[in-house]
Structures are given as C-alpha cells and as structure tokens.
PDB file of C-alpha atoms and ligand atoms in Angstrom:
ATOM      1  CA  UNK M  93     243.425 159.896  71.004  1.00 43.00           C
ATOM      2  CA  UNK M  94     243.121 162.944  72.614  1.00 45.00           C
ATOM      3  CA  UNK M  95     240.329 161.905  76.021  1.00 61.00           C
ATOM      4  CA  UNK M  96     239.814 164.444  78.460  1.00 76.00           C
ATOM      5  CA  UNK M  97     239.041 162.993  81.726  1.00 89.00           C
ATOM      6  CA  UNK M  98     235.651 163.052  83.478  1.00 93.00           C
ATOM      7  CA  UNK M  99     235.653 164.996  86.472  1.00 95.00           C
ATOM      8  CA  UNK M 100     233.770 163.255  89.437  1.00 97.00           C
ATOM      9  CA  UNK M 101     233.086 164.605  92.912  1.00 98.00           C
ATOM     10  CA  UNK M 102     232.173 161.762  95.785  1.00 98.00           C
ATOM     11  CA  UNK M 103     230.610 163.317  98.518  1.00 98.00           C
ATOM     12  CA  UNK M 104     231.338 160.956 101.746  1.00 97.00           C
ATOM     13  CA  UNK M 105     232.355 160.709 105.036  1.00 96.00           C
ATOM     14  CA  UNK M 106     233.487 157.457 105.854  1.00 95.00           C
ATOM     15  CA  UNK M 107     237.372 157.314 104.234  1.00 96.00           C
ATOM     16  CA  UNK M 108     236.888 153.228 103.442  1.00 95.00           C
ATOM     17  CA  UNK M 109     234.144 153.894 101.182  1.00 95.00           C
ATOM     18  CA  UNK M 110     235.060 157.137  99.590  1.00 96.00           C
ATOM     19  CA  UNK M 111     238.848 155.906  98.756  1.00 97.00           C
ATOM     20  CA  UNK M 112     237.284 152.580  97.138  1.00 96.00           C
ATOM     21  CA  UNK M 113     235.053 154.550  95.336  1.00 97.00           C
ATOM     22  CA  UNK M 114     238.458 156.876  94.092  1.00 97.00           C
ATOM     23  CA  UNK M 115     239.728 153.647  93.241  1.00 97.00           C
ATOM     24  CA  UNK M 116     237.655 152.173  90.841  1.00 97.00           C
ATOM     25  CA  UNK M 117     237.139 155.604  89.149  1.00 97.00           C
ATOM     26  CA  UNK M 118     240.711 156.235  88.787  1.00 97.00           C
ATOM     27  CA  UNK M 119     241.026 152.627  87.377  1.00 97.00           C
ATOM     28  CA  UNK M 120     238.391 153.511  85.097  1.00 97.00           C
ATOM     29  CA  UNK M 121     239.585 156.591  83.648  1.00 95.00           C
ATOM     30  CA  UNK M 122     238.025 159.004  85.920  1.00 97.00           C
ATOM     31  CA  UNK M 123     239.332 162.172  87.623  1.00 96.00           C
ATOM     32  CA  UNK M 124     238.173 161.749  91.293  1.00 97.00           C
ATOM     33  CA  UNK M 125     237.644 164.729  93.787  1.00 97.00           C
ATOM     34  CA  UNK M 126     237.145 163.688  97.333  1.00 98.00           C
ATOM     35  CA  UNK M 127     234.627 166.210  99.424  1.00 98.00           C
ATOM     36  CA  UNK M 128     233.930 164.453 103.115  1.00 97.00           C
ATOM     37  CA  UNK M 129     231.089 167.133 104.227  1.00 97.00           C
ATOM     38  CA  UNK M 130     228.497 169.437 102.560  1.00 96.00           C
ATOM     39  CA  UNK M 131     229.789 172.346 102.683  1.00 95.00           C
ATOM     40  CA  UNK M 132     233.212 170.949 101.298  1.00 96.00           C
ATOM     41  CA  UNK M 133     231.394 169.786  98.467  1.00 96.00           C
ATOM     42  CA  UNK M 134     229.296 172.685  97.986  1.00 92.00           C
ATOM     43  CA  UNK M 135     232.791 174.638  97.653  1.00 92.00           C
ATOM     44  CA  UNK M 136     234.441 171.706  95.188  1.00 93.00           C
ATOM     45  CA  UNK M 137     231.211 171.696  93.230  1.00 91.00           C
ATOM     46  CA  UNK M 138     230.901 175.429  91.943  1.00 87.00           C
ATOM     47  CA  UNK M 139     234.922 175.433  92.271  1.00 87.00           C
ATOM     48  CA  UNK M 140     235.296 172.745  89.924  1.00 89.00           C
ATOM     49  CA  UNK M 141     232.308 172.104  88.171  1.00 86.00           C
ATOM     50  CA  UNK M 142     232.581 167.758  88.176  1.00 93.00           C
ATOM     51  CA  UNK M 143     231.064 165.809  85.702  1.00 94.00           C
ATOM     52  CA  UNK M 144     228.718 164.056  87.731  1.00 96.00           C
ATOM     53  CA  UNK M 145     228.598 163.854  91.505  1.00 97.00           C
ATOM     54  CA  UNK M 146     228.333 160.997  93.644  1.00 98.00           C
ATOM     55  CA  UNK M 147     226.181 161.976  97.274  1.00 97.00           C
ATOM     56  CA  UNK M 148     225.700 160.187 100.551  1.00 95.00           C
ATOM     57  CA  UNK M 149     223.167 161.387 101.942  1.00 93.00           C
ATOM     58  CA  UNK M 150     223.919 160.982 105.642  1.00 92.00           C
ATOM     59  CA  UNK M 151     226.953 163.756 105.959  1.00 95.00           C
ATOM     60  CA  UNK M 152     228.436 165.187 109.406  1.00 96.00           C
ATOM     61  CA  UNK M 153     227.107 168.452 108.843  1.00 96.00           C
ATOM     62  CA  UNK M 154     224.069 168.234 106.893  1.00 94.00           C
ATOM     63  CA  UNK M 155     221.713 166.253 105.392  1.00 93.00           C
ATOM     64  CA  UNK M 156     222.361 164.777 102.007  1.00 94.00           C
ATOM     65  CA  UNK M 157     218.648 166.149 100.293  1.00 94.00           C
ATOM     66  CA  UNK M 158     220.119 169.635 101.436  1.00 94.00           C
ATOM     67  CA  UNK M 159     222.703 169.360  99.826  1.00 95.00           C
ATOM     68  CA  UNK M 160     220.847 168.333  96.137  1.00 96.00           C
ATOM     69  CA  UNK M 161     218.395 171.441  97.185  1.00 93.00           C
ATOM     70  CA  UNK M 162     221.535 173.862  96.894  1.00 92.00           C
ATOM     71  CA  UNK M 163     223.155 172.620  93.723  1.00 92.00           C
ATOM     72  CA  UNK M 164     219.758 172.248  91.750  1.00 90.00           C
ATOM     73  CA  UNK M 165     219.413 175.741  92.567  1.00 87.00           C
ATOM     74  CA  UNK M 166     222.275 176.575  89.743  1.00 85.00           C
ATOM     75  CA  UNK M 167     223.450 173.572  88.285  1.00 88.00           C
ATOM     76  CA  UNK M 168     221.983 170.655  86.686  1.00 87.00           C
ATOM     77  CA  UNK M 169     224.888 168.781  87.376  1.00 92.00           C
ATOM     78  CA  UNK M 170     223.999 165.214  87.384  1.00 95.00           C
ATOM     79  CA  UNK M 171     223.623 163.692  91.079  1.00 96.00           C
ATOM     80  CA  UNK M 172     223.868 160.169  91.797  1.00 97.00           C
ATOM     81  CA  UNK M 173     222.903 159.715  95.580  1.00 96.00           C
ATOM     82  CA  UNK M 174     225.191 156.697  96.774  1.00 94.00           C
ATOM     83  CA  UNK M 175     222.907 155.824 100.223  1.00 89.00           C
ATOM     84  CA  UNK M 176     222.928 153.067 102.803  1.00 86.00           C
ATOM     85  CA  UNK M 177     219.211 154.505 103.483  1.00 76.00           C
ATOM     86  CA  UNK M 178     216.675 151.768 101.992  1.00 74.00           C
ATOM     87  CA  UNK M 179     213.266 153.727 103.162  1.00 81.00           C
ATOM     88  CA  UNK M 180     212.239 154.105  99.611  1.00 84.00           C
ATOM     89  CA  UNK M 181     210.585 157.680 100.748  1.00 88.00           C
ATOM     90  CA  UNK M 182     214.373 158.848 100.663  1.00 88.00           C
ATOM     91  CA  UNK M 183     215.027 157.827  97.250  1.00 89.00           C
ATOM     92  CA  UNK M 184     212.294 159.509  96.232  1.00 91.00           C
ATOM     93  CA  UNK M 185     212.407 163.090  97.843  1.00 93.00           C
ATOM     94  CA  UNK M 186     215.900 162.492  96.485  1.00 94.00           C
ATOM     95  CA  UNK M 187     214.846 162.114  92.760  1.00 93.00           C
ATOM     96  CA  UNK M 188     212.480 164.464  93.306  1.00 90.00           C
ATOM     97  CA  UNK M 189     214.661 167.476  94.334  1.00 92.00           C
ATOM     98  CA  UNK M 190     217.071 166.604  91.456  1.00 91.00           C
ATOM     99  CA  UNK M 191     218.988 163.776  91.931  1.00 95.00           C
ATOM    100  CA  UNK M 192     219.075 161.648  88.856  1.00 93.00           C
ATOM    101  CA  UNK M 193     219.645 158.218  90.220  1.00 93.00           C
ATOM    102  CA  UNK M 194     220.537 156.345  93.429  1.00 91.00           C
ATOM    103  CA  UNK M 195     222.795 152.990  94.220  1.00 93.00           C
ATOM    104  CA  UNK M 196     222.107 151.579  97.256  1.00 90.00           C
ATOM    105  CA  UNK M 197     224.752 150.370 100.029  1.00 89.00           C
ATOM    106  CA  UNK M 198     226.988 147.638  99.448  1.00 90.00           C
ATOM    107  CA  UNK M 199     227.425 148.287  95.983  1.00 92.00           C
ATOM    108  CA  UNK M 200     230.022 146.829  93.445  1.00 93.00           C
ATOM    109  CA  UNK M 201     232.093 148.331  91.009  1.00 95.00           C
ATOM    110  CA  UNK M 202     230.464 147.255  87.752  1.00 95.00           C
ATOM    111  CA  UNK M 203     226.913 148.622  89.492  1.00 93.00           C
ATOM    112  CA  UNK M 204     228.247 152.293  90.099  1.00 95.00           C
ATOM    113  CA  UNK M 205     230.254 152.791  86.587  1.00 96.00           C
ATOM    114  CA  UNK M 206     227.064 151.941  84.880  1.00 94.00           C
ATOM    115  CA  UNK M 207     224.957 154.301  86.848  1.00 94.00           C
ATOM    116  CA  UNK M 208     227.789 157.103  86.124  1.00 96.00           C
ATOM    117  CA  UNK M 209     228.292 155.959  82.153  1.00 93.00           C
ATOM    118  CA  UNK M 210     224.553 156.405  82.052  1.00 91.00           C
ATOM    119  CA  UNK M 211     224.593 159.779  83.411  1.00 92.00           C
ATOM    120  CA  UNK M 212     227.433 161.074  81.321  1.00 91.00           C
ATOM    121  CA  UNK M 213     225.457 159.503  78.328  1.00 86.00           C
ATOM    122  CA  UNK M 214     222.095 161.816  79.025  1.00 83.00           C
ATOM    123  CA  UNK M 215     224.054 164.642  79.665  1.00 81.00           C
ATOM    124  CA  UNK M 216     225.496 164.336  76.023  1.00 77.00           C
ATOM    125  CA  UNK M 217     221.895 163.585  74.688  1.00 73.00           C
ATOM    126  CA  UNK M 218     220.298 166.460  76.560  1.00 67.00           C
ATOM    127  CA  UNK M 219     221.297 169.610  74.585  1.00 57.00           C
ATOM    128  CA  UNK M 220     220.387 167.717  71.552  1.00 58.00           C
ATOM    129  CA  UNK M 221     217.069 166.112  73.188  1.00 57.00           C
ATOM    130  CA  UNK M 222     215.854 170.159  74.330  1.00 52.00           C
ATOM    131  CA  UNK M 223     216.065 170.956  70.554  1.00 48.00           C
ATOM    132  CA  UNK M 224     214.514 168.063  68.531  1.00 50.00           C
ATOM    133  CA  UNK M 225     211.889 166.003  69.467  1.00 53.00           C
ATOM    134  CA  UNK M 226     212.930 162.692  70.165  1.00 63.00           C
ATOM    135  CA  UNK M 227     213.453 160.974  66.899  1.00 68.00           C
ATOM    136  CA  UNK M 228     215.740 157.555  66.054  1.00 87.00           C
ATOM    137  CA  UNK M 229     215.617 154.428  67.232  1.00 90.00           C
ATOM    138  CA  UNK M 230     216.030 153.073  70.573  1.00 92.00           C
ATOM    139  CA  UNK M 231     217.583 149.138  70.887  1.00 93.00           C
ATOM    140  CA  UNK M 232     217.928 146.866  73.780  1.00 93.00           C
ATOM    141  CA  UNK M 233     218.260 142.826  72.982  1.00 93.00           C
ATOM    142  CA  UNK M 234     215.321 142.293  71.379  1.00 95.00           C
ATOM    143  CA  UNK M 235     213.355 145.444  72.513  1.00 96.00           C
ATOM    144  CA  UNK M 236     213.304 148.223  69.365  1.00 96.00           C
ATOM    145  CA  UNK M 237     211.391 151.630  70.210  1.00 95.00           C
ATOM    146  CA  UNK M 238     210.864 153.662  66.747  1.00 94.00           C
ATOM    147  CA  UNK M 239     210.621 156.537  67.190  1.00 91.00           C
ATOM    148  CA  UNK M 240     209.960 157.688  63.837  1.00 89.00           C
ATOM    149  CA  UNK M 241     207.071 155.520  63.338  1.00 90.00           C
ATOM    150  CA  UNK M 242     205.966 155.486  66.861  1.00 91.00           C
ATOM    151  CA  UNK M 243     206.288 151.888  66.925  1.00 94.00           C
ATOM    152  CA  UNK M 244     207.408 149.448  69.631  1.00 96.00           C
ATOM    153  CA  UNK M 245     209.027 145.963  68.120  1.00 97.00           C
ATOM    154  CA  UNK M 246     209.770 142.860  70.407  1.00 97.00           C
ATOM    155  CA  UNK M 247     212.143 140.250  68.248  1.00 96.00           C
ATOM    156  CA  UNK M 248     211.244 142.433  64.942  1.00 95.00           C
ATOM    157  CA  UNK M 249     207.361 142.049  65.837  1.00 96.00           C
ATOM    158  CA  UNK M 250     205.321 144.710  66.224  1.00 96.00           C
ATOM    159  CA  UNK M 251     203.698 144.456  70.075  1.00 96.00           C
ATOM    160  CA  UNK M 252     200.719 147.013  69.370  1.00 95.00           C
ATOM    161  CA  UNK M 253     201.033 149.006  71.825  1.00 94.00           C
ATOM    162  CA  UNK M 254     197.905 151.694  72.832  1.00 91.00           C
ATOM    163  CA  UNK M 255     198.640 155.057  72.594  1.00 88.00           C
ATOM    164  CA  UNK M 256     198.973 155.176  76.146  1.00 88.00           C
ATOM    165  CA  UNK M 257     201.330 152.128  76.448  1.00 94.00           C
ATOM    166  CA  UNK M 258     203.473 153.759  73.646  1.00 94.00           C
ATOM    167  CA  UNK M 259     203.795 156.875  75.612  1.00 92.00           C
ATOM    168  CA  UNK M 260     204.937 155.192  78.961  1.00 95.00           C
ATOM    169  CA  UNK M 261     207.402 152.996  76.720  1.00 96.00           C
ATOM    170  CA  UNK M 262     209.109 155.601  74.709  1.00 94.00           C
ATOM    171  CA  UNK M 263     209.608 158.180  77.950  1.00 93.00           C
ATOM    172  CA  UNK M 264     211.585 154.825  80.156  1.00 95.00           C
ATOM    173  CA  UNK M 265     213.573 154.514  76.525  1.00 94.00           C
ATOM    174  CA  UNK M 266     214.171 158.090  76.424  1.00 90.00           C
ATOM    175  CA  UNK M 267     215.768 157.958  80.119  1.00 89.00           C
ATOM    176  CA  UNK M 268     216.763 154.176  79.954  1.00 91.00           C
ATOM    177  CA  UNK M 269     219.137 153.004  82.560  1.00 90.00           C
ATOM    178  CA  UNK M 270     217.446 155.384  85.034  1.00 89.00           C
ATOM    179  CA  UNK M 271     214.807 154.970  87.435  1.00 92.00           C
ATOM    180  CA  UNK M 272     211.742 157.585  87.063  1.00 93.00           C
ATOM    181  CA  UNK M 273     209.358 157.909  89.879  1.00 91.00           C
ATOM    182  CA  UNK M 274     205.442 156.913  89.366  1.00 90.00           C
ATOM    183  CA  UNK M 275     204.712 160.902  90.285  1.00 87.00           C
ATOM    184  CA  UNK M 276     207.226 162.039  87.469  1.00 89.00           C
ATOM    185  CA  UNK M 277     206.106 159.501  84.932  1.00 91.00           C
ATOM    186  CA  UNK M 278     202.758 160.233  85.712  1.00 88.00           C
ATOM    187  CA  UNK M 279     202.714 164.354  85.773  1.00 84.00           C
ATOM    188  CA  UNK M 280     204.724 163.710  82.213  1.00 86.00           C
ATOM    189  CA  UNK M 281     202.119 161.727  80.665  1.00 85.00           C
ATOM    190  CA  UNK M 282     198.886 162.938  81.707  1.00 80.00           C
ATOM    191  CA  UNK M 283     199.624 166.450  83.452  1.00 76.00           C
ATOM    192  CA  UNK M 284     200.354 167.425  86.644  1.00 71.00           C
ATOM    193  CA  UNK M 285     196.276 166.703  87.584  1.00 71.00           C
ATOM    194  CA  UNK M 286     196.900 162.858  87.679  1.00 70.00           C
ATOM    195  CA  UNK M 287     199.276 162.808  89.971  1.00 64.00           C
ATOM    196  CA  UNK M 288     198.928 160.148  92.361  1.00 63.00           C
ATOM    197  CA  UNK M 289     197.154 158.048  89.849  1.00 72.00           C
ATOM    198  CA  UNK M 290     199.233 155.435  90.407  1.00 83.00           C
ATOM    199  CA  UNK M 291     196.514 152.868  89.110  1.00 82.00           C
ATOM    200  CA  UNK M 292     196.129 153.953  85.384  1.00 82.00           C
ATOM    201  CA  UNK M 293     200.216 152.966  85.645  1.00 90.00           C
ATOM    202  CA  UNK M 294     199.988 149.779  87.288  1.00 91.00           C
ATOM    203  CA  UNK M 295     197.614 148.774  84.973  1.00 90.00           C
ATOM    204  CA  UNK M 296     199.655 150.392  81.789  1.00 93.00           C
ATOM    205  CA  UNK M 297     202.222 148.833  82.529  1.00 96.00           C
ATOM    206  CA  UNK M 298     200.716 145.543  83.375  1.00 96.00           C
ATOM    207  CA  UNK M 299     199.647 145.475  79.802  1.00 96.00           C
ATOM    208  CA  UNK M 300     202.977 146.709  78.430  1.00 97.00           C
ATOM    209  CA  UNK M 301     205.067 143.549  80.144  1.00 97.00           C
ATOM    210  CA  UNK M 302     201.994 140.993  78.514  1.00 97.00           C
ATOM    211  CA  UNK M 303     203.293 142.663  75.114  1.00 97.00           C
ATOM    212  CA  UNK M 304     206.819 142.950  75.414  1.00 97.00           C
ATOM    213  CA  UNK M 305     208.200 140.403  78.080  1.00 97.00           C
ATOM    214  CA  UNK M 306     208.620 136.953  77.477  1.00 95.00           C
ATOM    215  CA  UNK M 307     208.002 136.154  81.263  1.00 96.00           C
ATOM    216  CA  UNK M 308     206.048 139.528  82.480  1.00 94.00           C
ATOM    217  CA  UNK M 309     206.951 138.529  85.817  1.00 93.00           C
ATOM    218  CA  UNK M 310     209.905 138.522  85.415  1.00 95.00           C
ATOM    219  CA  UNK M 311     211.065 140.876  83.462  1.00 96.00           C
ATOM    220  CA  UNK M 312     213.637 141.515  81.017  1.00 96.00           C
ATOM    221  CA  UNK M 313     213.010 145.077  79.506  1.00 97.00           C
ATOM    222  CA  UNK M 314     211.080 147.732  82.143  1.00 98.00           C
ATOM    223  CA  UNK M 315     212.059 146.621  86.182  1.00 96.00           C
ATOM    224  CA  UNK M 316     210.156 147.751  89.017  1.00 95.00           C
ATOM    225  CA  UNK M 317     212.411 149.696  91.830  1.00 91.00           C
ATOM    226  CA  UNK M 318     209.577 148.755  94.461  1.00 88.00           C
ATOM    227  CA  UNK M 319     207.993 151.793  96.220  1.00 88.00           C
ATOM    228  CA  UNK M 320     209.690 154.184  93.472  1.00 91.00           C
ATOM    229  CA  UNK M 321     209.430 153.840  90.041  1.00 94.00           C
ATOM    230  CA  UNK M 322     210.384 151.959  86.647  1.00 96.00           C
ATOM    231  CA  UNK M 323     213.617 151.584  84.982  1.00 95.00           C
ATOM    232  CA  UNK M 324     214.109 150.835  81.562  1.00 95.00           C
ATOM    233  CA  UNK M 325     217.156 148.442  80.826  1.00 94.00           C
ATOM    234  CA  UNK M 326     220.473 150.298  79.327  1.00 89.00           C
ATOM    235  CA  UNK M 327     219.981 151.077  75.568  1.00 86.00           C
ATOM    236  CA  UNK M 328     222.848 149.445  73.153  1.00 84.00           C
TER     237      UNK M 328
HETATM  238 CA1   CA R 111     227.774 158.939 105.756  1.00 51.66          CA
END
C-alpha cells in the first residue's frame, strides 16, 4: 500500500516533552518536525506546510495565541494547542483565534493521537462539507444522527428532538470529537445577535441529554469541557 506519511509540526520548548511527543508519532506512523520557538515554527510551518500542528502556548519568545494569530492569517492548517495552562479563558481565546482543539498537560499517548486522527479526519471532510450540505448518517454506539431525514435515533428510537435540539445535535455530530465553544455554537445557531446567550444552551442541551442519555448526568454522547464548550463523542 502506497501511505504517504502525515507531516506534524510540535511546537515546544521543553526537549522531554517535545521528544516524547516525536516518539509516539513516529511509532504511529507520523512524520515529526520539531520547532522549539515561534518564530522557528513560523519558518517550518510555511516551509513545510505539516499536516496538523501541535502548539504550546507558553514559548521563549512569544506567546502561543500569537503564534495561532499569524498562521490563521494564511493557512487553515489545523492547530491543536498542547497547554499546561488550565484557565479555561486560554482555551478559549485559543479556539477562538483558530485553534481547533486543545489537550491539556500531562497527557497520554492514546489522548493526543485521537485529538490528531480527528483533525486529519475533518480536514478530509472539509472540502467535501464546503460543497454539499451535510447529508449521511452520523453513528456513535447507540447514538444515530440522520441527516437525511433530520432525525436523531437513540438505540434505533427516535428521541424527538425540537427543531432547536436537532440543530445543536447535528452541528456537535458534524465536528464530533472536537470541543466547540458556547459563543461559536451559539453565533452558528441563532446569529451572531445571541451571542452570550448562554441560557437558551444550557437549557437545550439540558433537554437534549433527558432524550438521548441514559444517565444525563453522566453522559455518554455530548460532554461538557467546563467553562468552554461541548464535545460530541468520536463518530464510528
Ligand atoms: Ca513551554
């Protein structure tokens, strides 16, 4: 079989992380490329155009956000920001500048290749996702989004979702395995007037997990990242 190997940038200072981050990549089947400040990066970024880039935010000469400023400017390279910073206000300028995900500090292995397959997968999706509308179905365990009918099944039940409910669903399942902000979610649903409605989501969704979750505190399906946003589990 003829596999071309991904091309992925880490962005990091400290040499412990970045070469066990190189590690599992190359184990993995990934080309690493290791940049240790921002303007390295910036240079092995529109150099060699990675795959997907992997950013710490807290860089000798820089600062991280800058840094996602810059490339969004001419590449919509997907950015995972890989951050010991916990304030969840970071993680979400960070999403909101560009970055597509975040994994927070200590991660393992298994944590970062799924944030990275998932990123690969929407870049695949994308050119096909700015042509069509969405169409298909979308499957998780028991979880089946139809997009076709506009229909939301839990266990081959329909849940009845409102119109609402079934818009909130089907945009998590579109990005599944990523985290979308309440501010993004919300300017995509109802228009960039809403924003900051973070109520008519709470409660949405509050209704949404009664439908679809077996335990809606608990969750199986849609998880909160606290402070940020929701994140629908990986699609199969
Ligand atoms: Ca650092």
């Amino acid at each position: 079989m003829n596999h071309i190997k991904e091309t992925i940038l880490i962005i990091e200072d400290e040499n412990n992380i970045s070469s066990f981050m190189s590690t599992i990549l190359t184990a993995n089947g990934y080309d690493p490329l290791l940049a240790k400040t921002g303007a390295e990066a910036f240079a092995l970024a529109t150099s060699h155009c990675p795959d997907v880039i992997l950013l710490d935010l807290g860089l000798p000469d820089m600062d991280g956000l800058q840094l996602i400023r810059s490339i969004r400017e001419w590449s919509r390279v997907p950015i995972i920001v890989v951050s010991a910073r916990t304030h969840e206000r970071d993680k979400v300028t960070a999403l909101d500048l560009g970055a597509d995900d975040y994994v927070t500090k200590p991660f393992g292995p298994s944590e970062l290749l799924a944030r990275i397959r998932t990123a690969l997968r929407h870049v695949r999706s994308r050119a096909a996702d700015e042509r069509v509308a969405q169409t298909g179905v979308f499957r998780a365990g028991g979880l089946v989004i139809d997009y076709d009918k506009r229909r939301v099944f839990v266990d081959e039940q329909d849940v009845h979702l409102t119109q609402n409910e079934y818009k909130l669903v089907s945009l998590l399942g579109k990005y599944a395995g990523r985290v979308l902000t309440y501010d993004y979610i919300i300017r995509e649903l109802w228009g960039p007037n809403a924003k900051g409605n973070n109520q008519i989501l709470r409660v949405n969704m509050a209704n949404i997990r009664r439908k679809i979750e077996k335990n809606p505190a608990e969750p199986a399906y849609i998880f909160t990242e606290v402070g940020v946003g929701y994140r629908m589990i990986e699609g199969e």
